[in-house]
Each structure stands twice: as C-alpha cells, then as structure tokens.
Coordinates of C-alpha atoms and ligand atoms in Angstrom, one line a residue:
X14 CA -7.3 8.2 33.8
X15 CA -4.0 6.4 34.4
X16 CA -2.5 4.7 31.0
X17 CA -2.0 1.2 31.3
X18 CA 1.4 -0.7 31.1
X19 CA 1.4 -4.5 30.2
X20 CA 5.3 -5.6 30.6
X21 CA 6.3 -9.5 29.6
X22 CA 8.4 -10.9 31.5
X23 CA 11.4 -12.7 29.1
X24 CA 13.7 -10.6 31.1
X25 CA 12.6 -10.6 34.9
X26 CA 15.3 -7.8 36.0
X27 CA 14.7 -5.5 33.7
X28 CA 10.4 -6.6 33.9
X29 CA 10.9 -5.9 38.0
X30 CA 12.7 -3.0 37.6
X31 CA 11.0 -1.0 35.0
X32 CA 7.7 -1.9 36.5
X33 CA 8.5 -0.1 39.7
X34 CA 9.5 3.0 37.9
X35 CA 6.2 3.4 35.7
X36 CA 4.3 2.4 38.7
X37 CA 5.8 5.1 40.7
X38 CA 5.6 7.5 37.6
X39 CA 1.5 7.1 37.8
X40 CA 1.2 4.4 35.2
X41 CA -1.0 1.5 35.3
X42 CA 1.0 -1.6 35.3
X43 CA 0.4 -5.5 34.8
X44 CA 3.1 -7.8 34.4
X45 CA 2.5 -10.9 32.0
X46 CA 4.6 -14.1 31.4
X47 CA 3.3 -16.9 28.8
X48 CA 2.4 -16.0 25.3
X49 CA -1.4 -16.6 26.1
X50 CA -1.6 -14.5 29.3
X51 CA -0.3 -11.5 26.8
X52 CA -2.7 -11.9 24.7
X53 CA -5.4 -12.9 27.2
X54 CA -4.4 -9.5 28.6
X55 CA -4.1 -7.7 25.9
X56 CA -8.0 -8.5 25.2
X57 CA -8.9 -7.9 28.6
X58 CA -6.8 -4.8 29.8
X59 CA -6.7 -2.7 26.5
X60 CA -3.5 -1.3 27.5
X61 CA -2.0 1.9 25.9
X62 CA 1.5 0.5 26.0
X63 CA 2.7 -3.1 25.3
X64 CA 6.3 -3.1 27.1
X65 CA 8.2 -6.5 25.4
X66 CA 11.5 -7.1 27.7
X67 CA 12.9 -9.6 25.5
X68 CA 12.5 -12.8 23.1
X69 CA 11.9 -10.2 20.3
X70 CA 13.1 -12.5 17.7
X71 CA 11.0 -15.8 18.5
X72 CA 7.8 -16.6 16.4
X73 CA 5.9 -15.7 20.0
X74 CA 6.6 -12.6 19.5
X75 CA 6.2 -12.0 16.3
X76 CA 2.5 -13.4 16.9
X77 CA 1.7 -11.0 19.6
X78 CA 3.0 -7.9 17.7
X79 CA 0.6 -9.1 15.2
X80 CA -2.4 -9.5 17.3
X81 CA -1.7 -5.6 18.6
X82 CA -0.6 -3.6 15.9
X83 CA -3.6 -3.3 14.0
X84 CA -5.1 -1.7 17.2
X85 CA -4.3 1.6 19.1
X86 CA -1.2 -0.3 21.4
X87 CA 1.9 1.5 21.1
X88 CA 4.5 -1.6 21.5
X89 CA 8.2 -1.0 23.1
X90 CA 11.0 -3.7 22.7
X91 CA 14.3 -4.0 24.8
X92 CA 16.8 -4.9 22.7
X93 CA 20.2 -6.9 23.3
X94 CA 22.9 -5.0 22.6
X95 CA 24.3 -7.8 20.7
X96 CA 21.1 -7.8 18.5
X97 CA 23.2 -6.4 15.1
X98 CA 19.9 -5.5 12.8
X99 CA 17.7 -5.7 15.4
X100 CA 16.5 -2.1 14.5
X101 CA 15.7 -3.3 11.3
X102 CA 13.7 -6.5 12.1
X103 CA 11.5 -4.4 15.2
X104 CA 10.8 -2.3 12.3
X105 CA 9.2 -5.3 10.3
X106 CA 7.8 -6.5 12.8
X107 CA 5.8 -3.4 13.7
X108 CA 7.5 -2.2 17.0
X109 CA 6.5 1.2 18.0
X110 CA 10.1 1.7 19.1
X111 CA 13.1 -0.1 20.6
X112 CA 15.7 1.0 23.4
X113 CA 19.0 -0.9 24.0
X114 CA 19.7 -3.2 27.1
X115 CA 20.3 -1.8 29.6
X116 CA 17.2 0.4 29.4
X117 CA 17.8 3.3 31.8
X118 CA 14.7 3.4 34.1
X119 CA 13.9 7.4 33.6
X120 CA 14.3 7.5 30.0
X121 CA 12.0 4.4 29.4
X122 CA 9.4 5.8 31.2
X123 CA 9.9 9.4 29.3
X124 CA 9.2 7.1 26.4
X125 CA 6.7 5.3 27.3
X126 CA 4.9 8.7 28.0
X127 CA 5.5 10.0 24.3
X128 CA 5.1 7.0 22.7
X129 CA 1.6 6.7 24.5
X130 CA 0.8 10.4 23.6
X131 CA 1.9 9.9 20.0
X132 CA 0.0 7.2 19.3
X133 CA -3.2 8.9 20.5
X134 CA -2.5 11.9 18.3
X135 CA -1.9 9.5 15.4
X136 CA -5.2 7.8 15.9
X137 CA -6.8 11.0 16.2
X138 CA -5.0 12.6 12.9
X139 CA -4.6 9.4 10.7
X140 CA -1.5 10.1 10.2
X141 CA 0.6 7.0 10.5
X142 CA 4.2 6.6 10.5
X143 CA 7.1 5.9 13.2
X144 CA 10.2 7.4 11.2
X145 CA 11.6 10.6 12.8
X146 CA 10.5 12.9 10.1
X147 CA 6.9 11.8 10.9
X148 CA 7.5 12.1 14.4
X149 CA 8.9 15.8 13.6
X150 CA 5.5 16.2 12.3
X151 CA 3.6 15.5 14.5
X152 CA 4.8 17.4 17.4
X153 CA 5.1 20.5 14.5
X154 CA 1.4 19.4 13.9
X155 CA 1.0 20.1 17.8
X156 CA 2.7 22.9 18.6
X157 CA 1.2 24.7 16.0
X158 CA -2.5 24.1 16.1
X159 CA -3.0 26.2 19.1
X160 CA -1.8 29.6 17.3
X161 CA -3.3 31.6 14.3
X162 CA -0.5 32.2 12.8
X163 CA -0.2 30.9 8.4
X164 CA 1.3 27.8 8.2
X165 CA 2.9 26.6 5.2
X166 CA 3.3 22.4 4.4
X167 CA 5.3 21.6 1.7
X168 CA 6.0 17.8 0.3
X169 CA 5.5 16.0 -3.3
X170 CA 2.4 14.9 -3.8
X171 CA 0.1 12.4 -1.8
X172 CA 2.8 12.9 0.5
X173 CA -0.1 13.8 3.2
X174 CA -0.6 17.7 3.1
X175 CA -3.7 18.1 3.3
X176 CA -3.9 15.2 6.1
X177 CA -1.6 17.3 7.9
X178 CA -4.0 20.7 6.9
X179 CA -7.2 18.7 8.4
X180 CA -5.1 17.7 11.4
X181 CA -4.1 21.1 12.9
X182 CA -7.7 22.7 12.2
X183 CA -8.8 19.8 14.3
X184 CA -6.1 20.1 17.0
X185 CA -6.9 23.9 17.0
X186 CA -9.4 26.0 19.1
X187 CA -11.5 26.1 15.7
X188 CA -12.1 22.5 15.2
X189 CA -15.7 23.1 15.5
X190 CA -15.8 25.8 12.8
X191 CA -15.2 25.2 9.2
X192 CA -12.2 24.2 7.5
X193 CA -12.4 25.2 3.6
X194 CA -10.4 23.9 1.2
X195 CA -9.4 25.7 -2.5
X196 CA -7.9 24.3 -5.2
X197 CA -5.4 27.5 -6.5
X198 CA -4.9 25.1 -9.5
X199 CA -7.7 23.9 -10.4
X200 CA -9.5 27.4 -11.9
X201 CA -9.3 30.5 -14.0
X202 CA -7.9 33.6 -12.8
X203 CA -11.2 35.1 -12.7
X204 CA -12.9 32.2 -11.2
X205 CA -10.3 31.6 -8.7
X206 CA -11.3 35.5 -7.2
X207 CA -14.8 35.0 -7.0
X208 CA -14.2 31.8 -5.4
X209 CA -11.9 33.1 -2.4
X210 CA -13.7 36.4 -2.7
X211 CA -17.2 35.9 -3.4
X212 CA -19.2 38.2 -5.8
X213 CA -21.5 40.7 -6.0
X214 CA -25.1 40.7 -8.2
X215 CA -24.0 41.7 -12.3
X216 CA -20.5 42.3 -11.1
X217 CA -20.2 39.9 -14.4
X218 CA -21.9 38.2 -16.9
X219 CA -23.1 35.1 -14.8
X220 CA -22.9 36.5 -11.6
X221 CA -26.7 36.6 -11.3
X222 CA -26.3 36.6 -7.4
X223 CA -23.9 37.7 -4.8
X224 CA -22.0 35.0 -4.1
X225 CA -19.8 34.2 -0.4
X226 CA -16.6 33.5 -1.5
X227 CA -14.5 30.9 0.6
X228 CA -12.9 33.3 2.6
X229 CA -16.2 34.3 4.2
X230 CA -17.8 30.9 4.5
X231 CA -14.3 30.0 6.1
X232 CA -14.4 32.8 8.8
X233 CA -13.9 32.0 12.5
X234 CA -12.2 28.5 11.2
X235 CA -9.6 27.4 9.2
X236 CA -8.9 28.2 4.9
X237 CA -6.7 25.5 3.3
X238 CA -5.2 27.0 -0.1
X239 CA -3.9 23.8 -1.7
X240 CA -1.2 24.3 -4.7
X241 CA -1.0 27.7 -3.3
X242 CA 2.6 28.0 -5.4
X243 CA 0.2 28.2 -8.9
X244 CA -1.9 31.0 -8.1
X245 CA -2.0 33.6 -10.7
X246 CA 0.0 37.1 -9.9
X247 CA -3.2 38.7 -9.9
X248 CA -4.8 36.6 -7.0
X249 CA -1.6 37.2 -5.3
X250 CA -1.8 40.4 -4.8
X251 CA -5.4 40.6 -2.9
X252 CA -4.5 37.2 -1.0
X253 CA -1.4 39.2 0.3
X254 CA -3.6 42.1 1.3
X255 CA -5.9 39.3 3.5
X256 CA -2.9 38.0 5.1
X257 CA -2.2 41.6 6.3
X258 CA -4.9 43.0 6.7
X259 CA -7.5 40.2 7.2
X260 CA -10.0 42.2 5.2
X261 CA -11.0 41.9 1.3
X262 CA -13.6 42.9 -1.2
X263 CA -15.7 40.8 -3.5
X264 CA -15.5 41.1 -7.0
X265 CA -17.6 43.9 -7.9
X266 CA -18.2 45.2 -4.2
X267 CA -17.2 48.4 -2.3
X268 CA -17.0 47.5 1.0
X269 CA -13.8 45.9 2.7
X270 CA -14.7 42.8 4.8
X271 CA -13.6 41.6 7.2
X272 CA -12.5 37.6 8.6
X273 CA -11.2 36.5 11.3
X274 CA -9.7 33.1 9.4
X275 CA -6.6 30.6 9.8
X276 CA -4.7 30.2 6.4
X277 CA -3.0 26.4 5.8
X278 CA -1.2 26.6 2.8
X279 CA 0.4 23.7 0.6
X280 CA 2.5 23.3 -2.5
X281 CA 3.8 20.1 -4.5
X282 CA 7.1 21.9 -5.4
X283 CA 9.1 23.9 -3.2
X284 CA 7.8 27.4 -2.8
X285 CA 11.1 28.9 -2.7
X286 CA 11.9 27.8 -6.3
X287 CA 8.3 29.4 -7.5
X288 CA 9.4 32.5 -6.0
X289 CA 13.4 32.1 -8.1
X290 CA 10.9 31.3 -11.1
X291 CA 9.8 34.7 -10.6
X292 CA 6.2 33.4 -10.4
X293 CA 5.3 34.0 -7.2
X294 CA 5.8 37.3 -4.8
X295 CA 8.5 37.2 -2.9
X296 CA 6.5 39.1 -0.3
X297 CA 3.5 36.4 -0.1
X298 CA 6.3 33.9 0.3
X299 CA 7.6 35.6 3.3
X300 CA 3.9 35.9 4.2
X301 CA 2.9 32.3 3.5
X302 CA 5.8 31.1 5.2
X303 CA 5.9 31.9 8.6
X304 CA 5.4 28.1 10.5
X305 CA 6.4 25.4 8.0
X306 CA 6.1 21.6 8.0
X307 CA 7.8 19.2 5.2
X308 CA 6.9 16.3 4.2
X309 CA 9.4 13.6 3.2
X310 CA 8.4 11.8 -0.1
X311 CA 8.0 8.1 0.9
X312 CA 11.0 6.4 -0.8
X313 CA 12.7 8.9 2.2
X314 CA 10.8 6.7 5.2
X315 CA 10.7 3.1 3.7
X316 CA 11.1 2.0 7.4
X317 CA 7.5 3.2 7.6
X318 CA 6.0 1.0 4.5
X319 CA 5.3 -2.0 6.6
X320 CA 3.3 -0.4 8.7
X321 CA 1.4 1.5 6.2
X322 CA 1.0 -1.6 4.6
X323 CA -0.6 -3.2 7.3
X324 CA -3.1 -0.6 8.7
X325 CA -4.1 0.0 4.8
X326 CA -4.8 -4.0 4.6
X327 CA -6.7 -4.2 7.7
X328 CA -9.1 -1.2 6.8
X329 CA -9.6 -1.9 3.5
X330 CA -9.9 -5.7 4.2
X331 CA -13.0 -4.5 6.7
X332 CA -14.0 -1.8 4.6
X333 CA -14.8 -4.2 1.7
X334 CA -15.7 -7.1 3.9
X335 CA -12.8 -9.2 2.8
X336 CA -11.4 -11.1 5.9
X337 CA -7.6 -10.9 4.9
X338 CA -4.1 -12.7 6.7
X339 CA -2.0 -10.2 5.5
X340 CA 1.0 -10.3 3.5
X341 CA 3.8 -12.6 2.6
X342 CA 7.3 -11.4 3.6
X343 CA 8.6 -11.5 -0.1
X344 CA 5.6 -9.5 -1.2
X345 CA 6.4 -7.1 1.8
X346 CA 9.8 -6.6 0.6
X347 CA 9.2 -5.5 -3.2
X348 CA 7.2 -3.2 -1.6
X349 CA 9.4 -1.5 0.6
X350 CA 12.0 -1.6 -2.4
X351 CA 9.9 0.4 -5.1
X352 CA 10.4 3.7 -5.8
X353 CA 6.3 5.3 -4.8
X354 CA 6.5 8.3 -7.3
X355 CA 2.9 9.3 -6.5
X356 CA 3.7 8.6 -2.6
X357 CA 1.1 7.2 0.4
X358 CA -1.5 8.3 -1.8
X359 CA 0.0 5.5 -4.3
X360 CA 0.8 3.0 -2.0
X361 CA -2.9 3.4 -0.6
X362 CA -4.4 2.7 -3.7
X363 CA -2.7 -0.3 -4.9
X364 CA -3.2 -1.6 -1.0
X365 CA -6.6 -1.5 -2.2
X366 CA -6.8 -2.9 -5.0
X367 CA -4.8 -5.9 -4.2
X368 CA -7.0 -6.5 -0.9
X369 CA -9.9 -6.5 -3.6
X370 CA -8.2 -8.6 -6.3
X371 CA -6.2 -10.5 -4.6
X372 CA -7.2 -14.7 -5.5
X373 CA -6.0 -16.0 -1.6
X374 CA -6.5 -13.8 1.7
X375 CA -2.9 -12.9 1.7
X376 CA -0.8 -10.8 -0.7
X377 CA 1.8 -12.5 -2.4
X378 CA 4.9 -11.2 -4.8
X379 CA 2.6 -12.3 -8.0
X380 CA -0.1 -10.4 -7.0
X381 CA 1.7 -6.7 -6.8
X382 CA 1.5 -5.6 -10.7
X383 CA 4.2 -6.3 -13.0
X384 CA 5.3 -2.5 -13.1
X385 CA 5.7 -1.9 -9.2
X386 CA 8.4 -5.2 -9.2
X387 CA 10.0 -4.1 -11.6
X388 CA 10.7 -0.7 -10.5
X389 CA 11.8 -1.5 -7.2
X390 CA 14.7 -4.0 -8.8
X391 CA 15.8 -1.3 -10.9
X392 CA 16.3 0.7 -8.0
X393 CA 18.2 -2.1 -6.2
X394 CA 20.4 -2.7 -9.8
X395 CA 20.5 0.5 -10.9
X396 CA 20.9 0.3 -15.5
X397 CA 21.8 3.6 -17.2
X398 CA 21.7 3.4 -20.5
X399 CA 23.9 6.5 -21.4
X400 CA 22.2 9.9 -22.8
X401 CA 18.5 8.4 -22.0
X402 CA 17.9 9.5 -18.6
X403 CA 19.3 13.0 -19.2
X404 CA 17.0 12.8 -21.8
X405 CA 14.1 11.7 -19.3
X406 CA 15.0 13.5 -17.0
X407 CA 14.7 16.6 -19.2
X408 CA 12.5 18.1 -21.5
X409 CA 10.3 14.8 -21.6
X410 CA 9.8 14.3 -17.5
X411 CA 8.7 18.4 -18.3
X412 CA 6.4 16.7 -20.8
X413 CA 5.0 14.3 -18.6
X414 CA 4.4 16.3 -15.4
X415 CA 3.2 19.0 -17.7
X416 CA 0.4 16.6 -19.0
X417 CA -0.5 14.9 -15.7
X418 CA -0.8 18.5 -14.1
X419 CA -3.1 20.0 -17.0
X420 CA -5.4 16.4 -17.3
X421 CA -5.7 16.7 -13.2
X422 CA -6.8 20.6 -13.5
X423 CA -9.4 19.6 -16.3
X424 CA -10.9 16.8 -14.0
X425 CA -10.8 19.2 -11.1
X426 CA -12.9 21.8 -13.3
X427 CA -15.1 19.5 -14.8
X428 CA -16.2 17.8 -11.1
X429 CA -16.4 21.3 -10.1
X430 CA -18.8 22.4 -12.8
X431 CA -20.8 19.0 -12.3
X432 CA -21.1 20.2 -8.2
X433 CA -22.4 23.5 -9.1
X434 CA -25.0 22.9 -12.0
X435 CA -26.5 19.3 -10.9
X436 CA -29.6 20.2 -12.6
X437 CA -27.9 19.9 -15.8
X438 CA -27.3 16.1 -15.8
X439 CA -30.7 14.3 -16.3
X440 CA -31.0 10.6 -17.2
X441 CA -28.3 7.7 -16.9
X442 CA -29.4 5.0 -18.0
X443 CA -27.2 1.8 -17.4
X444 CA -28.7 -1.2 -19.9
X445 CA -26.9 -4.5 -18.6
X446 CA -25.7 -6.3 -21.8
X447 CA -27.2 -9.7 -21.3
X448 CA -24.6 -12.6 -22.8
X449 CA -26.6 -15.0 -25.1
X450 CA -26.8 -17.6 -23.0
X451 CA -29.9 -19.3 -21.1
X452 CA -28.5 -17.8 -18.0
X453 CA -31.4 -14.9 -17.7
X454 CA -34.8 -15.0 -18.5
X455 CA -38.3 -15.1 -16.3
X456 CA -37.3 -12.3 -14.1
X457 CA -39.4 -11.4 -11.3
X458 CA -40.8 -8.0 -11.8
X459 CA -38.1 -5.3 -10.4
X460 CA -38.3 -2.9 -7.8
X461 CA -38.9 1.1 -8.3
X462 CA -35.5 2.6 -9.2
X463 CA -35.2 -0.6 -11.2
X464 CA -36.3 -1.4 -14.6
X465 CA -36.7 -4.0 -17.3
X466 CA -34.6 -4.1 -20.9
X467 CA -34.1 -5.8 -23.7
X468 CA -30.5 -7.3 -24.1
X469 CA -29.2 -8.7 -27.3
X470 CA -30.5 -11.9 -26.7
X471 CA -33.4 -10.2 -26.7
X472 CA -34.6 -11.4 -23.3
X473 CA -35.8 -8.2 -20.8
X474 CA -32.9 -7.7 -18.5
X475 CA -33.3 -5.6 -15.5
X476 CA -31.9 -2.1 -15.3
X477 CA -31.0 0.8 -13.6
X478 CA -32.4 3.8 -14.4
X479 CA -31.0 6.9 -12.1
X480 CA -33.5 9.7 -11.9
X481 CA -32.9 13.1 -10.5
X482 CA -34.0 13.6 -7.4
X483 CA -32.8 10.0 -5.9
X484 CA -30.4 9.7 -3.4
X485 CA -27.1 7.7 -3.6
X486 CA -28.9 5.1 -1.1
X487 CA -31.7 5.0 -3.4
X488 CA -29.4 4.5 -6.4
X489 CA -27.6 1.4 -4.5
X490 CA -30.9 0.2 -3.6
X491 CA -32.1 0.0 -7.1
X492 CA -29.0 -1.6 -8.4
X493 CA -29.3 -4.5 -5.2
X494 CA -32.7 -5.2 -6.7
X495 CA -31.9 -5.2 -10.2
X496 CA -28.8 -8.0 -9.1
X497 CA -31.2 -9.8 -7.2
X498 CA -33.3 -10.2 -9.4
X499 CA -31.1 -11.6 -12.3
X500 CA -29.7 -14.2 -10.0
X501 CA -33.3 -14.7 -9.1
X502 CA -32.9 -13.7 -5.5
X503 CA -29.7 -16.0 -5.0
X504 CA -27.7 -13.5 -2.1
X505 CA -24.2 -15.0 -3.0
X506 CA -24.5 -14.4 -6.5
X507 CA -25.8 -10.9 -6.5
X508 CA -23.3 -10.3 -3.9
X509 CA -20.5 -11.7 -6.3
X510 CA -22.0 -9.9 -9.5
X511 CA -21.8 -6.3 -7.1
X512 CA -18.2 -7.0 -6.0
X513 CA -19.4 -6.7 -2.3
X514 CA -19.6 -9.5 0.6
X515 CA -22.2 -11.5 0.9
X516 CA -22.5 -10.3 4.8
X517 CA -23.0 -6.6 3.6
X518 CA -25.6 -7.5 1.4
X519 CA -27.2 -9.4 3.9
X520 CA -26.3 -6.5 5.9
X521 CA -28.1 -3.8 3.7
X522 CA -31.3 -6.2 3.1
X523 CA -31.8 -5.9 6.5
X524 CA -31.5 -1.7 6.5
X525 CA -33.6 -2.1 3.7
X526 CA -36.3 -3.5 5.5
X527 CA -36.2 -0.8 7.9
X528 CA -36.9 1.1 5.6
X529 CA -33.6 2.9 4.2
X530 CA -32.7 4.1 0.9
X531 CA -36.5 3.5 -0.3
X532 CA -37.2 4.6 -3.8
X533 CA -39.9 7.4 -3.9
X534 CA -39.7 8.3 -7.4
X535 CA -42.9 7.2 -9.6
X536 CA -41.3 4.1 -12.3
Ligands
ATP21 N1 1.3 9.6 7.0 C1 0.1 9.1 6.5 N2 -0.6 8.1 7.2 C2 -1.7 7.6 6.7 N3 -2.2 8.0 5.5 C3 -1.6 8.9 4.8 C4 -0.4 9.5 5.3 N4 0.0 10.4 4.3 C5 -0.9 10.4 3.4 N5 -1.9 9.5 3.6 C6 -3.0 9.2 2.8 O1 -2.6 9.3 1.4 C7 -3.6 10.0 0.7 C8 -3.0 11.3 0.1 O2 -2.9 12.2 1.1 P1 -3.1 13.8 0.9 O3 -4.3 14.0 0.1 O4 -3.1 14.4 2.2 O5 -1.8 14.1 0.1 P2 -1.4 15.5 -0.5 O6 0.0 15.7 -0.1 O7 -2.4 16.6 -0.2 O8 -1.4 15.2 -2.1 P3 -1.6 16.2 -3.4 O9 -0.4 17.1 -3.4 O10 -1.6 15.3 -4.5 O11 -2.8 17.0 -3.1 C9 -4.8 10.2 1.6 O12 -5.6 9.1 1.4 C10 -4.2 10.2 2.9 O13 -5.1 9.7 3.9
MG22 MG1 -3.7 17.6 -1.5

C-alpha cells in the first residue's frame, strides 16, 4: 500500500512542487491549507507523513505538532534559511526532522521515505529517539537482525540494551522462537553454569533432576547474556567453546550438545576495559564482539528528552487513566538540563511518577523533585569545591557503584529464588490499620478472597488475605471488594483509596461480572 503524504500549504511553491515529486515517486499525496483542514485530515487520512512547508514558528503549528506527535505521524518542516535556532525549536516542538529552504525535490522525497520507514521500525521496536546516534541504531538494529552472527551492545545503564536485544530477535528470522535472557551478574559461579548449561540428575547436591539450561530452552532463537563483561573466568571458558563450536555439556553430563542459538550480548562498562582489567578473555572479547551497537548515555542526546518526555506522559497518562495536558515549557527545560545518571530507564520512572502525583494535569517546575532541579543547574553553573570531586570521583564513586551493583545482584537472587521455589511463601496477610475515627464500621459482609479484622479501634475492618493458589486477578479482585466495601460501595472512593481511576474500576466491575478474576478458594 502507497504511504500517504499530507503537505500544508504556508508556502504554495514549494507545497506544488514537492507534491508533484512524491506523487510521481508513488506516494499518496493530499494537500491541506487552514489549520482545521490539517487536522480534519489528519483524523481522517491517517497519513504516514505530515509535510509542514512553512509557519513553523506560529502557535498553529505548534498546535498541530501537538495533535500528531503522540501518534505514529512522522512530521517534516521546511525551514527558512534565515530561521537562526530553528533546529533547536523543531526539536521542541517535536518535528521528526527539518530540511532548509530550498528543499531540493529528490532529497525530500529520499527523506520522506526513511523518515516513514523509521518511524515504522520505531513503533515496532519502542525505541524512540530522533538524534543521529539513535538513528545509527536503528539501521545497525536492521541490518543486523537478518544474520546469526554475535552481536555485542554496549551503553551505561537503562541506556536501552536490552530494548535494542528484544528488537533484533524480533526483526530476525527467529522472532517466533524464544528469546532468553541471563543475568551473568546476578549468580554464583556454579549456578551461573547450570543455568546456561542445564544439569544432569545428582550431578550435585540439589540437582534432584536434569535440568535444561538456557542455552537449550533458547535453541533455534535468540540467547541475551546481559552484563556479559562479569561473568566468572570459569564460565568463560565453556561460553567460548559454544561460540565456536555451538555445542556444550551440562554440568555432570557426557554428551556434547548441540544448539543452533543467536547470542546478544550486553555490558554496562566498556568490554574492552574488562578485558585491560585482565578479567575477561581476550579471546571471548574478540568472540563476543563481532557486530557492535553503542548506546549513547542520555545527557549525550538531550535533543531527544522532549520527546521522550512526551510519549512517556501520554502512555503512562492512559496507562493509569489520568487524562493529562502535558508539560509546562519551564518544567520541560529543567528536564532536558539534568544530568540522567541512571539514563531513559530514570527519566521513565520519574515521568511516571509525576503523571501519578502530579496535583493539576500538567507538569510544572514544582512538581519535578527537589534533587533533579538542582542537578541540572549545577550542571549549567558548574561549583568545584577544590579536592572534593577528586575525592568523589575516586575511591567513594568506587564505593557507591560497588554498593548499588552488589544490593542490585542480591535483589536479582532473591526474586530469582522466589520464581523457582513459590511453594515456599504461604500466607500474606495484609490487616488494614483502621484510624480511630467513626469513618468504618457496619461493613457489609466481604467477598471470598476478602476477609474481616479487627483494627485498633477495634471495629472489624475488611482484609486481604492472599492464599496460594490464587491468581494475581483473583488477588486484585479481593482487594476491589475489600475497598468497596469500606467505602460502603461508594465507586469514587474505593477508586481514590486504590490509586486507580474511577473509569477502570468501573471498567473491572464490569469484567467482573463476566465473570473474571473469580475467587475459587474456600474463605
Ligand atoms: N530509546 C528508547 N526509547 C524508549 N524507551 C527506552 C529507550 N531506551 C530505553 N528505554 C526504556 O528504558 C528502560 C530501560 O531500558 P533497558 O532495560 O533496555 O536498559 P538497559 O540498558 O538494559 O539497562 P541495564 O544496563 O540497567 O540493564 C526500559 O523501560 C526501556 O523501555
Ligand atoms: Mg538490561
């Protein structure tokens, strides 16, 4: 099917002219003049490709870009060449891209092409961003999918590795087979082989079964060894031996098998310096890296935060039922001035929480926490104090990353432990402390899943109890009933007391009464 074209008219030569050369090139094309035809059209027509010829700095504009750039429209602006920071300001206001005035007639449609073929691959990978690095990416991301050869992404973290790991097995011939993912950091020596190994019956103490290890579960698709840079020498060796010889043994077993499986490897820091460290064999790293991809750290792309920013607000403002404006410029700028240490994965995550918290349904300065200002005018007015940041920068930032890495490795070993012995937690119980007010009291009797206490005002109070053998949709249901009936079936309160929409509650009510999430376990 043809992509379709939608070109304003601000500047009629360059409209006419540029519309008879992506006609002729097999585009679809419409041509648009007033503000409301555009977005009439834009509505109607779904176009792939929003072509802006001019008026780039009126408020019109800025409304359209607006209305499109939460969707799957790539947008193209023609820019005067007088237009000093017009780069700059496209960038804020969420242009896909911008050519200069005169816009050569073959080139803009070259660009029109890619931009339309980027933005699909975007949609389809996640992976947002219009700087060049990302752009290198992505057509990395593309040309290497199709091949089985190892490919190694580096970048700090949350800078989008595994994103990018996920995106070429689902670009690749194996998208319908699996793609595994191992933590290298996150276990033992001797854990870490019978995971990628698998095991066989008493080939130790707790191996009471074989066991697949992820190499095998992985084979005919895709193996993603995260943090690949801490494996232990050990586990070097026998990974180096799959990468050569795409066979291994389990731990305990005679025979060789063999895989036919795609290795994606990452690491936070470069691998290069694990291999100076001496901790890492130079001949996996040769292995390892044979196609690489980098991944700038975000205070390297800010031009991209604004963007980020948006798309984050607009799912999580759906995702938690919050209708949201957006943000205000000043809010914007702080942050596109701080310094995002822990990267999109930060950025993300305080997107998130501000959507949730936030008092009005826009973003303001006074609602980004106190730290994140700060940080970004320190950056802008950069203070030394003499001898401290050597110090920081030192032994204690050592310290710090030290901590974080070993607290992270704990959690990632404990969750993993909880995953493989479920049977081993049994009751939570969650008694609601009841304030000792006259707020509760003569509650209707509560729902399987949900129970009655006693709180310190010595009134019952409904509970939740979880017992094994519900569901996560049983456990939800249970704790809707128990809200309900504390506000004695009021929807807006219950809805306010769970931190969810009143429309989603309403929402799950009704899935309710088709029967979903029903509670089967005997109170
Ligand atoms: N370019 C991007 N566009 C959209 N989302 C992104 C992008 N890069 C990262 N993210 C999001 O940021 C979060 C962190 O990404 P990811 O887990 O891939 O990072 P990582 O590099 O593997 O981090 P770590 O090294 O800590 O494991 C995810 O929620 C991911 O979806
Ligand atoms: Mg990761």
């Amino acid at each position: 099917m043809a992509h379709r074209i939608l070109i304003t008219m601000d500047d009629l030569e360059a409209a006419v002219r540029l519309n008879a050369a992506l006609e002729a090139a097999g585009f679809e094309t419409s041509t648009v003049s007033a503000l409301d035809d555009v977005k009439a059209a834009v509505l109607r027509e779904d176009p792939d490709l929003l072509l802006l010829t001019g008026g780039l700095h009126e408020p019109a504009a800025a409304r359209l870009l607006s209305l499109v750039r939460d969707g799957h429209v790539a947008t193209l602006g023609l820019l005067e060449p007088t237009d000093a920071d017009a780069a700059t300001a496209a960038s804020r206001m969420g242009l896909t891209a911008t050519v200069v005035k005169p816009a050569d007639a073959a080139e803009t449609v070259a660009l029109c092409r890619r931009l339309i073929e980027r933005k699909r691959l975007q949609e389809r990978t996640g992976i947002l961003g219009d700087h060049p690095a990302i752009q290198e990416v992505l057509i990395k991301i593309e040309q290497m999918a199709p091949v089985t050869s190892t490919v190694l992404i580096e970048g700090e973290s949350g800078t989008g590795k595994e994103l990018v790991a996920r995106a070429i097995h689902d670009l690749s011939p194996r998208r319908a087979k699996p793609f595994i993912a191992v933590n290298c950091a996150a276990l033992p020596e001797s854990l870490l082989e019978s995971e990628l190994f698998g095991h066989e019956k008493g080939s130790f103490t707790d191996a009471v079964e074989r066991r697949l290890g992820r190499f095998e579960i992985a084979d005919t698709g895709t193996i993603f060894l995260d943090e690949v840079g801490e494996m232990p020498r050990a586990t070097q060796v026998k990974l180096l031996r799959v990468l050569e010889e795409r066979e291994f043994y389990r731990v305990g077993g005679a025979a060789a098998i063999k895989v036919d499986v795609r290795v994606v490897a990452a690491t936070n820091r470069p691998l290069r310096d694990a291999m100076a460290a001496g901790e890492l064999r130079s001949d996996l790293y040769y292995r390892l890296n044979v196609l690489s991809i980098y991944l700038p750290p975000l205070r390297e792309r800010r031009s991209d935060i604004p963007l980020l920013v948006r798309r984050f607000i607009h799912e999580f403002s759906k995702q938690h039922d919050r209708p949201f404006r957006g943000i205000e410029p000043a809010a914007l700028q702080i942050l596109v001035d701080a310094p995002w240490p822990g990267n999109v994965r930060q950025l993300r995550n305080l997107v998130e929480s501000m959507v949730v918290l936030a008092p009005t349904s826009e973003i303001r300065a006074e609602d980004i926490p106190r730290e994140i200002r700060e940080q970004g005018r320190e950056r802008l007015l950069p203070v030394r104090v003499p001898g401290v940041a050597r110090e920081v920068a030192g032994q204690e930032l050592t310290y710090i990353v030290q901590s974080l890495l070993d607290l992270r490795l704990q959690v990632e070993d404990l969750r993993r432990r909880l995953e493989e012995h479920p049977q081993r937690v049994e009751v939570i119980e969650v008694p609601h402390e009841a304030p000792d007010t006259e707020v509760f009291g003569g509650f209707p009797d509560v729902e399987p899943g949900g129970r009655e206490g006693v709180g310190r005002s010595g009134r019952s109070v409904p509970t939740v109890v979880y017992e094994l053998g519900m569901s996560m949709a049983q456990v939800e249901r249970a704790t809707i009933e128990a809200a309900l009936a504390q506000t004695r079936g009021n929807r807006r309160k219950a809805a306010e007391m769970l931190g969810i929409g009143e429309r989603t509650l309403y929402r799950k009510l009704k899935e309710y009464e088709g029967g979903e999430g029903a509670v089967s376990t005997p109170t």
